[in-house]
Amino acid sequence: MAYQGVILDVDGTLILSNNAHAEAWVEAFAEFGYEVKFTQVRPLIGMGGDQIIPKFVPGLSDQQGKGKQIADKRKELIINKFSKELTPTNGARELILKMQSVGLRLIIASSASSQELSVLLKAGHIDDLLSQDEATTSNDAESSKPAPDIVQAALDRLNIPASQVVMLGDTPYDIESANKAGVDVIALRCGGFDDDQLENAIAIYNDPADLLTQFDSSPLAIQAITTA
């Protein structure tokens, strides 16, 4: 069955921001007296703060107390410091335009907050292509990836059966989240995870440009042929 919709992850998929998120977590934890190394937190990027914070400080929550202060500091660092260094992944804008041109409906599913997402889309030079009004963020989910909440919220907004939707992501948490919601995933290596970690994706490409180059033989090609 042809795919009718694509759920888009942002960090690591459309914007080279995963390392920045890890650095922001390191700084945020340090400000409140916790030593967390880059190498410890980097493999967890793709999860939200509700998942990451208690892994390093059991008992803390990103919703209250010191845990919330850490989460807020990380967001502040991304918005005010690291966003200046962010760049789009190779071919991100062109791939979005291609998917739109063949009639695929696109929606964002990100663990970022709405405020943070706005900054990220501008950094990726794609804020004019993707409507934040149609995005699902941490505000729409009780639990972040790898829980299915954010993907399910995106499905609900698309109002398309899960079997006709595919997700574009870059982390094993995207894949786990989407699969729990019954959605296939096309994975990209540009987020920094290796193929073994992305093995449950239906296809793996280097980055958006690689997927665009191979679009006609990709899982999205049936949709492209159908609407051509």
C-alpha positions as protocol buffer text, in pm:
chain_id: "A"
residue {
  index: 1
  type: MET
  ca { x: 0 y: 0 z: 0 }
}
residue {
  index: 2
  type: ALA
  ca { x: 135 y: 343 z: -92 }
}
residue {
  index: 3
  type: TYR
  ca { x: 238 y: 579 z: 184 }
}
residue {
  index: 4
  type: GLN
  ca { x: 20 y: 888 z: 207 }
}
residue {
  index: 5
  type: GLY
  ca { x: 194 y: 1068 z: 492 }
}
residue {
  index: 6
  type: VAL
  ca { x: 541 y: 1116 z: 639 }
}
residue {
  index: 7
  type: ILE
  ca { x: 611 y: 1190 z: 1005 }
}
residue {
  index: 8
  type: LEU
  ca { x: 930 y: 1393 z: 1036 }
}
residue {
  index: 9
  type: ASP
  ca { x: 1173 y: 1388 z: 1323 }
}
residue {
  index: 10
  type: VAL
  ca { x: 1377 y: 1710 z: 1338 }
}
residue {
  index: 11
  type: ASP
  ca { x: 1694 y: 1678 z: 1548 }
}
residue {
  index: 12
  type: GLY
  ca { x: 1956 y: 1474 z: 1365 }
}
residue {
  index: 13
  type: THR
  ca { x: 1716 y: 1412 z: 1076 }
}
residue {
  index: 14
  type: LEU
  ca { x: 1663 y: 1758 z: 931 }
}
residue {
  index: 15
  type: ILE
  ca { x: 1910 y: 1953 z: 1148 }
}
residue {
  index: 16
  type: LEU
  ca { x: 2259 y: 1859 z: 1268 }
}
residue {
  index: 17
  type: SER
  ca { x: 2179 y: 1920 z: 1633 }
}
residue {
  index: 18
  type: ASN
  ca { x: 2236 y: 1595 z: 1821 }
}
residue {
  index: 19
  type: ASN
  ca { x: 2584 y: 1686 z: 1943 }
}
residue {
  index: 20
  type: ALA
  ca { x: 2459 y: 2028 z: 2050 }
}
residue {
  index: 21
  type: HIS
  ca { x: 2184 y: 1868 z: 2257 }
}
residue {
  index: 22
  type: ALA
  ca { x: 2438 y: 1644 z: 2427 }
}
residue {
  index: 23
  type: GLU
  ca { x: 2664 y: 1941 z: 2506 }
}
residue {
  index: 24
  type: ALA
  ca { x: 2366 y: 2133 z: 2642 }
}
residue {
  index: 25
  type: TRP
  ca { x: 2276 y: 1845 z: 2873 }
}
residue {
  index: 26
  type: VAL
  ca { x: 2634 y: 1826 z: 3002 }
}
residue {
  index: 27
  type: GLU
  ca { x: 2634 y: 2199 z: 3081 }
}
residue {
  index: 28
  type: ALA
  ca { x: 2287 y: 2194 z: 3234 }
}
residue {
  index: 29
  type: PHE
  ca { x: 2364 y: 1903 z: 3465 }
}
residue {
  index: 30
  type: ALA
  ca { x: 2697 y: 2063 z: 3564 }
}
residue {
  index: 31
  type: GLU
  ca { x: 2530 y: 2390 z: 3662 }
}
residue {
  index: 32
  type: PHE
  ca { x: 2331 y: 2202 z: 3925 }
}
residue {
  index: 33
  type: GLY
  ca { x: 2623 y: 1998 z: 4054 }
}
residue {
  index: 34
  type: TYR
  ca { x: 2596 y: 1677 z: 3852 }
}
residue {
  index: 35
  type: GLU
  ca { x: 2886 y: 1547 z: 3643 }
}
residue {
  index: 36
  type: VAL
  ca { x: 2754 y: 1389 z: 3325 }
}
residue {
  index: 37
  type: LYS
  ca { x: 2997 y: 1320 z: 3043 }
}
residue {
  index: 38
  type: PHE
  ca { x: 2927 y: 1387 z: 2676 }
}
residue {
  index: 39
  type: THR
  ca { x: 2994 y: 1021 z: 2598 }
}
residue {
  index: 40
  type: GLN
  ca { x: 2730 y: 919 z: 2851 }
}
residue {
  index: 41
  type: VAL
  ca { x: 2449 y: 1139 z: 2727 }
}
residue {
  index: 42
  type: ARG
  ca { x: 2520 y: 1140 z: 2351 }
}
residue {
  index: 43
  type: PRO
  ca { x: 2382 y: 786 z: 2295 }
}
residue {
  index: 44
  type: LEU
  ca { x: 2055 y: 894 z: 2461 }
}
residue {
  index: 45
  type: ILE
  ca { x: 1988 y: 1190 z: 2233 }
}
residue {
  index: 46
  type: GLY
  ca { x: 1652 y: 1135 z: 2070 }
}
residue {
  index: 47
  type: MET
  ca { x: 1486 y: 1082 z: 2405 }
}
residue {
  index: 48
  type: GLY
  ca { x: 1322 y: 1372 z: 2587 }
}
residue {
  index: 49
  type: GLY
  ca { x: 1419 y: 1516 z: 2922 }
}
residue {
  index: 50
  type: ASP
  ca { x: 1157 y: 1305 z: 3098 }
}
residue {
  index: 51
  type: GLN
  ca { x: 1361 y: 1001 z: 2997 }
}
residue {
  index: 52
  type: ILE
  ca { x: 1716 y: 1138 z: 3023 }
}
residue {
  index: 53
  type: ILE
  ca { x: 1713 y: 1317 z: 3359 }
}
residue {
  index: 54
  type: PRO
  ca { x: 1613 y: 1018 z: 3577 }
}
residue {
  index: 55
  type: LYS
  ca { x: 1871 y: 799 z: 3403 }
}
residue {
  index: 56
  type: PHE
  ca { x: 2145 y: 1014 z: 3557 }
}
residue {
  index: 57
  type: VAL
  ca { x: 1970 y: 1134 z: 3873 }
}
residue {
  index: 58
  type: PRO
  ca { x: 1708 y: 881 z: 3982 }
}
residue {
  index: 59
  type: GLY
  ca { x: 1415 y: 1046 z: 4151 }
}
residue {
  index: 60
  type: LEU
  ca { x: 1436 y: 1373 z: 3959 }
}
residue {
  index: 61
  type: SER
  ca { x: 1161 y: 1473 z: 3717 }
}
residue {
  index: 62
  type: ASP
  ca { x: 1175 y: 1724 z: 3435 }
}
residue {
  index: 63
  type: GLN
  ca { x: 838 y: 1853 z: 3558 }
}
residue {
  index: 64
  type: GLN
  ca { x: 935 y: 1981 z: 3901 }
}
residue {
  index: 65
  type: GLY
  ca { x: 1213 y: 2084 z: 4137 }
}
residue {
  index: 66
  type: LYS
  ca { x: 1577 y: 2057 z: 4039 }
}
residue {
  index: 67
  type: GLY
  ca { x: 1495 y: 1825 z: 3750 }
}
residue {
  index: 68
  type: LYS
  ca { x: 1280 y: 2094 z: 3590 }
}
residue {
  index: 69
  type: GLN
  ca { x: 1555 y: 2349 z: 3647 }
}
residue {
  index: 70
  type: ILE
  ca { x: 1800 y: 2124 z: 3463 }
}
residue {
  index: 71
  type: ALA
  ca { x: 1555 y: 2071 z: 3176 }
}
residue {
  index: 72
  type: ASP
  ca { x: 1484 y: 2444 z: 3151 }
}
residue {
  index: 73
  type: LYS
  ca { x: 1856 y: 2523 z: 3151 }
}
residue {
  index: 74
  type: ARG
  ca { x: 1917 y: 2277 z: 2867 }
}
residue {
  index: 75
  type: LYS
  ca { x: 1641 y: 2438 z: 2662 }
}
residue {
  index: 76
  type: GLU
  ca { x: 1780 y: 2785 z: 2734 }
}
residue {
  index: 77
  type: LEU
  ca { x: 2125 y: 2674 z: 2617 }
}
residue {
  index: 78
  type: ILE
  ca { x: 1987 y: 2534 z: 2291 }
}
residue {
  index: 79
  type: ILE
  ca { x: 1785 y: 2846 z: 2218 }
}
residue {
  index: 80
  type: ASN
  ca { x: 2035 y: 3112 z: 2325 }
}
residue {
  index: 81
  type: LYS
  ca { x: 2374 y: 2948 z: 2271 }
}
residue {
  index: 82
  type: PHE
  ca { x: 2385 y: 2639 z: 2052 }
}
residue {
  index: 83
  type: SER
  ca { x: 2120 y: 2738 z: 1797 }
}
residue {
  index: 84
  type: LYS
  ca { x: 2371 y: 2979 z: 1642 }
}
residue {
  index: 85
  type: GLU
  ca { x: 2590 y: 2682 z: 1547 }
}
residue {
  index: 86
  type: LEU
  ca { x: 2321 y: 2458 z: 1400 }
}
residue {
  index: 87
  type: THR
  ca { x: 2303 y: 2373 z: 1030 }
}
residue {
  index: 88
  type: PRO
  ca { x: 2061 y: 2167 z: 818 }
}
residue {
  index: 89
  type: THR
  ca { x: 2141 y: 1808 z: 735 }
}
residue {
  index: 90
  type: ASN
  ca { x: 2261 y: 1760 z: 379 }
}
residue {
  index: 91
  type: GLY
  ca { x: 1964 y: 1787 z: 142 }
}
residue {
  index: 92
  type: ALA
  ca { x: 1698 y: 1843 z: 408 }
}
residue {
  index: 93
  type: ARG
  ca { x: 1521 y: 2130 z: 234 }
}
residue {
  index: 94
  type: GLU
  ca { x: 1534 y: 1964 z: -107 }
}
residue {
  index: 95
  type: LEU
  ca { x: 1391 y: 1637 z: 26 }
}
residue {
  index: 96
  type: ILE
  ca { x: 1103 y: 1818 z: 194 }
}
residue {
  index: 97
  type: LEU
  ca { x: 1023 y: 1995 z: -133 }
}
residue {
  index: 98
  type: LYS
  ca { x: 1036 y: 1664 z: -320 }
}
residue {
  index: 99
  type: MET
  ca { x: 801 y: 1490 z: -78 }
}
residue {
  index: 100
  type: GLN
  ca { x: 559 y: 1781 z: -96 }
}
residue {
  index: 101
  type: SER
  ca { x: 573 y: 1782 z: -476 }
}
residue {
  index: 102
  type: VAL
  ca { x: 457 y: 1419 z: -498 }
}
residue {
  index: 103
  type: GLY
  ca { x: 164 y: 1480 z: -268 }
}
residue {
  index: 104
  type: LEU
  ca { x: 286 y: 1335 z: 60 }
}
residue {
  index: 105
  type: ARG
  ca { x: 138 y: 1494 z: 370 }
}
residue {
  index: 106
  type: LEU
  ca { x: 410 y: 1593 z: 615 }
}
residue {
  index: 107
  type: ILE
  ca { x: 394 y: 1645 z: 990 }
}
residue {
  index: 108
  type: ILE
  ca { x: 665 y: 1698 z: 1251 }
}
residue {
  index: 109
  type: ALA
  ca { x: 693 y: 1475 z: 1557 }
}
residue {
  index: 110
  type: SER
  ca { x: 962 y: 1609 z: 1790 }
}
residue {
  index: 111
  type: SER
  ca { x: 1051 y: 1573 z: 2158 }
}
residue {
  index: 112
  type: ALA
  ca { x: 1134 y: 1945 z: 2157 }
}
residue {
  index: 113
  type: SER
  ca { x: 904 y: 2206 z: 2308 }
}
residue {
  index: 114
  type: SER
  ca { x: 712 y: 2438 z: 2075 }
}
residue {
  index: 115
  type: GLN
  ca { x: 948 y: 2728 z: 2152 }
}
residue {
  index: 116
  type: GLU
  ca { x: 1255 y: 2517 z: 2089 }
}
residue {
  index: 117
  type: LEU
  ca { x: 1109 y: 2372 z: 1768 }
}
residue {
  index: 118
  type: SER
  ca { x: 1058 y: 2720 z: 1627 }
}
residue {
  index: 119
  type: VAL
  ca { x: 1427 y: 2797 z: 1678 }
}
residue {
  index: 120
  type: LEU
  ca { x: 1533 y: 2464 z: 1529 }
}
residue {
  index: 121
  type: LEU
  ca { x: 1325 y: 2505 z: 1212 }
}
residue {
  index: 122
  type: LYS
  ca { x: 1470 y: 2851 z: 1155 }
}
residue {
  index: 123
  type: ALA
  ca { x: 1822 y: 2719 z: 1207 }
}
residue {
  index: 124
  type: GLY
  ca { x: 1750 y: 2453 z: 947 }
}
residue {
  index: 125
  type: HIS
  ca { x: 1611 y: 2708 z: 697 }
}
residue {
  index: 126
  type: ILE
  ca { x: 1292 y: 2504 z: 667 }
}
residue {
  index: 127
  type: ASP
  ca { x: 1053 y: 2711 z: 878 }
}
residue {
  index: 128
  type: ASP
  ca { x: 886 y: 2835 z: 559 }
}
residue {
  index: 129
  type: LEU
  ca { x: 819 y: 2478 z: 441 }
}
residue {
  index: 130
  type: LEU
  ca { x: 685 y: 2310 z: 754 }
}
residue {
  index: 131
  type: SER
  ca { x: 398 y: 2451 z: 956 }
}
residue {
  index: 132
  type: GLN
  ca { x: 459 y: 2447 z: 1328 }
}
residue {
  index: 133
  type: ASP
  ca { x: 82 y: 2452 z: 1372 }
}
residue {
  index: 134
  type: GLU
  ca { x: 78 y: 2100 z: 1228 }
}
residue {
  index: 135
  type: ALA
  ca { x: 366 y: 1976 z: 1444 }
}
residue {
  index: 136
  type: THR
  ca { x: 343 y: 1750 z: 1746 }
}
residue {
  index: 137
  type: THR
  ca { x: 588 y: 1832 z: 2025 }
}
residue {
  index: 138
  type: SER
  ca { x: 656 y: 1747 z: 2388 }
}
residue {
  index: 139
  type: ASN
  ca { x: 348 y: 1956 z: 2468 }
}
residue {
  index: 140
  type: ASP
  ca { x: 132 y: 1691 z: 2298 }
}
residue {
  index: 141
  type: ALA
  ca { x: 273 y: 1385 z: 2473 }
}
residue {
  index: 142
  type: GLU
  ca { x: 276 y: 1252 z: 2826 }
}
residue {
  index: 143
  type: SER
  ca { x: 601 y: 1066 z: 2757 }
}
residue {
  index: 144
  type: SER
  ca { x: 872 y: 1135 z: 2499 }
}
residue {
  index: 145
  type: LYS
  ca { x: 1036 y: 888 z: 2263 }
}
residue {
  index: 146
  type: PRO
  ca { x: 1083 y: 592 z: 2279 }
}
residue {
  index: 147
  type: ALA
  ca { x: 722 y: 597 z: 2405 }
}
residue {
  index: 148
  type: PRO
  ca { x: 477 y: 612 z: 2113 }
}
residue {
  index: 149
  type: ASP
  ca { x: 288 y: 919 z: 2239 }
}
residue {
  index: 150
  type: ILE
  ca { x: 435 y: 1180 z: 2003 }
}
residue {
  index: 151
  type: VAL
  ca { x: 405 y: 957 z: 1696 }
}
residue {
  index: 152
  type: GLN
  ca { x: 48 y: 866 z: 1790 }
}
residue {
  index: 153
  type: ALA
  ca { x: -37 y: 1235 z: 1827 }
}
residue {
  index: 154
  type: ALA
  ca { x: 101 y: 1295 z: 1477 }
}
residue {
  index: 155
  type: LEU
  ca { x: -106 y: 1007 z: 1339 }
}
residue {
  index: 156
  type: ASP
  ca { x: -417 y: 1150 z: 1500 }
}
residue {
  index: 157
  type: ARG
  ca { x: -357 y: 1487 z: 1336 }
}
residue {
  index: 158
  type: LEU
  ca { x: -286 y: 1333 z: 996 }
}
residue {
  index: 159
  type: ASN
  ca { x: -599 y: 1117 z: 1027 }
}
residue {
  index: 160
  type: ILE
  ca { x: -434 y: 856 z: 805 }
}
residue {
  index: 161
  type: PRO
  ca { x: -406 y: 485 z: 897 }
}
residue {
  index: 162
  type: ALA
  ca { x: -67 y: 393 z: 1044 }
}
residue {
  index: 163
  type: SER
  ca { x: -10 y: 144 z: 761 }
}
residue {
  index: 164
  type: GLN
  ca { x: -13 y: 435 z: 514 }
}
residue {
  index: 165
  type: VAL
  ca { x: 233 y: 650 z: 708 }
}
residue {
  index: 166
  type: VAL
  ca { x: 612 y: 627 z: 734 }
}
residue {
  index: 167
  type: MET
  ca { x: 842 y: 813 z: 972 }
}
residue {
  index: 168
  type: LEU
  ca { x: 1175 y: 969 z: 879 }
}
residue {
  index: 169
  type: GLY
  ca { x: 1410 y: 952 z: 1178 }
}
residue {
  index: 170
  type: ASP
  ca { x: 1769 y: 908 z: 1286 }
}
residue {
  index: 171
  type: THR
  ca { x: 1771 y: 734 z: 1625 }
}
residue {
  index: 172
  type: PRO
  ca { x: 1671 y: 394 z: 1761 }
}
residue {
  index: 173
  type: TYR
  ca { x: 1422 y: 584 z: 1977 }
}
residue {
  index: 174
  type: ASP
  ca { x: 1245 y: 715 z: 1667 }
}
residue {
  index: 175
  type: ILE
  ca { x: 1219 y: 359 z: 1541 }
}
residue {
  index: 176
  type: GLU
  ca { x: 1095 y: 217 z: 1870 }
}
residue {
  index: 177
  type: SER
  ca { x: 843 y: 497 z: 1915 }
}
residue {
  index: 178
  type: ALA
  ca { x: 706 y: 467 z: 1562 }
}
residue {
  index: 179
  type: ASN
  ca { x: 694 y: 87 z: 1563 }
}
residue {
  index: 180
  type: LYS
  ca { x: 494 y: 90 z: 1887 }
}
residue {
  index: 181
  type: ALA
  ca { x: 242 y: 309 z: 1703 }
}
residue {
  index: 182
  type: GLY
  ca { x: 239 y: 74 z: 1404 }
}
residue {
  index: 183
  type: VAL
  ca { x: 441 y: 306 z: 1178 }
}
residue {
  index: 184
  type: ASP
  ca { x: 736 y: 206 z: 956 }
}
residue {
  index: 185
  type: VAL
  ca { x: 1058 y: 408 z: 971 }
}
residue {
  index: 186
  type: ILE
  ca { x: 1310 y: 519 z: 712 }
}
residue {
  index: 187
  type: ALA
  ca { x: 1630 y: 588 z: 906 }
}
residue {
  index: 188
  type: LEU
  ca { x: 1916 y: 828 z: 836 }
}
residue {
  index: 189
  type: ARG
  ca { x: 2275 y: 780 z: 953 }
}
residue {
  index: 190
  type: CYS
  ca { x: 2341 y: 1155 z: 983 }
}
residue {
  index: 191
  type: GLY
  ca { x: 2218 y: 1150 z: 1343 }
}
residue {
  index: 192
  type: GLY
  ca { x: 2527 y: 956 z: 1446 }
}
residue {
  index: 193
  type: PHE
  ca { x: 2384 y: 610 z: 1511 }
}
residue {
  index: 194
  type: ASP
  ca { x: 2518 y: 303 z: 1333 }
}
residue {
  index: 195
  type: ASP
  ca { x: 2325 y: 55 z: 1122 }
}
residue {
  index: 196
  type: ASP
  ca { x: 2302 y: -204 z: 1400 }
}
residue {
  index: 197
  type: GLN
  ca { x: 2116 y: 49 z: 1613 }
}
residue {
  index: 198
  type: LEU
  ca { x: 1887 y: 135 z: 1322 }
}
residue {
  index: 199
  type: GLU
  ca { x: 1826 y: -224 z: 1212 }
}
residue {
  index: 200
  type: ASN
  ca { x: 1450 y: -216 z: 1267 }
}
residue {
  index: 201
  type: ALA
  ca { x: 1405 y: 53 z: 1001 }
}
residue {
  index: 202
  type: ILE
  ca { x: 1267 y: -56 z: 664 }
}
residue {
  index: 203
  type: ALA
  ca { x: 1549 y: 131 z: 488 }
}
residue {
  index: 204
  type: ILE
  ca { x: 1860 y: 327 z: 588 }
}
residue {
  index: 205
  type: TYR
  ca { x: 2021 y: 618 z: 402 }
}
residue {
  index: 206
  type: ASN
  ca { x: 2316 y: 842 z: 482 }
}
residue {
  index: 207
  type: ASP
  ca { x: 2118 y: 1166 z: 495 }
}
residue {
  index: 208
  type: PRO
  ca { x: 1826 y: 1342 z: 322 }
}
residue {
  index: 209
  type: ALA
  ca { x: 2039 y: 1404 z: 12 }
}
residue {
  index: 210
  type: ASP
  ca { x: 2113 y: 1032 z: -18 }
}
residue {
  index: 211
  type: LEU
  ca { x: 1744 y: 948 z: 15 }
}
residue {
  index: 212
  type: LEU
  ca { x: 1659 y: 1214 z: -243 }
}
residue {
  index: 213
  type: THR
  ca { x: 1916 y: 1074 z: -488 }
}
residue {
  index: 214
  type: GLN
  ca { x: 1765 y: 727 z: -449 }
}
residue {
  index: 215
  type: PHE
  ca { x: 1407 y: 849 z: -417 }
}
residue {
  index: 216
  type: ASP
  ca { x: 1275 y: 652 z: -714 }
}
residue {
  index: 217
  type: SER
  ca { x: 1390 y: 323 z: -561 }
}
residue {
  index: 218
  type: SER
  ca { x: 1304 y: 417 z: -202 }
}
residue {
  index: 219
  type: PRO
  ca { x: 996 y: 313 z: -3 }
}
residue {
  index: 220
  type: LEU
  ca { x: 851 y: 653 z: -94 }
}
residue {
  index: 221
  type: ALA
  ca { x: 872 y: 584 z: -468 }
}
residue {
  index: 222
  type: ILE
  ca { x: 535 y: 407 z: -489 }
}
residue {
  index: 223
  type: GLN
  ca { x: 369 y: 724 z: -367 }
}
residue {
  index: 224
  type: ALA
  ca { x: 570 y: 930 z: -614 }
}
residue {
  index: 225
  type: ILE
  ca { x: 473 y: 705 z: -905 }
}
residue {
  index: 226
  type: THR
  ca { x: 109 y: 696 z: -796 }
}
residue {
  index: 227
  type: THR
  ca { x: 75 y: 1073 z: -795 }
}
residue {
  index: 228
  type: ALA
  ca { x: 296 y: 1148 z: -1095 }
}
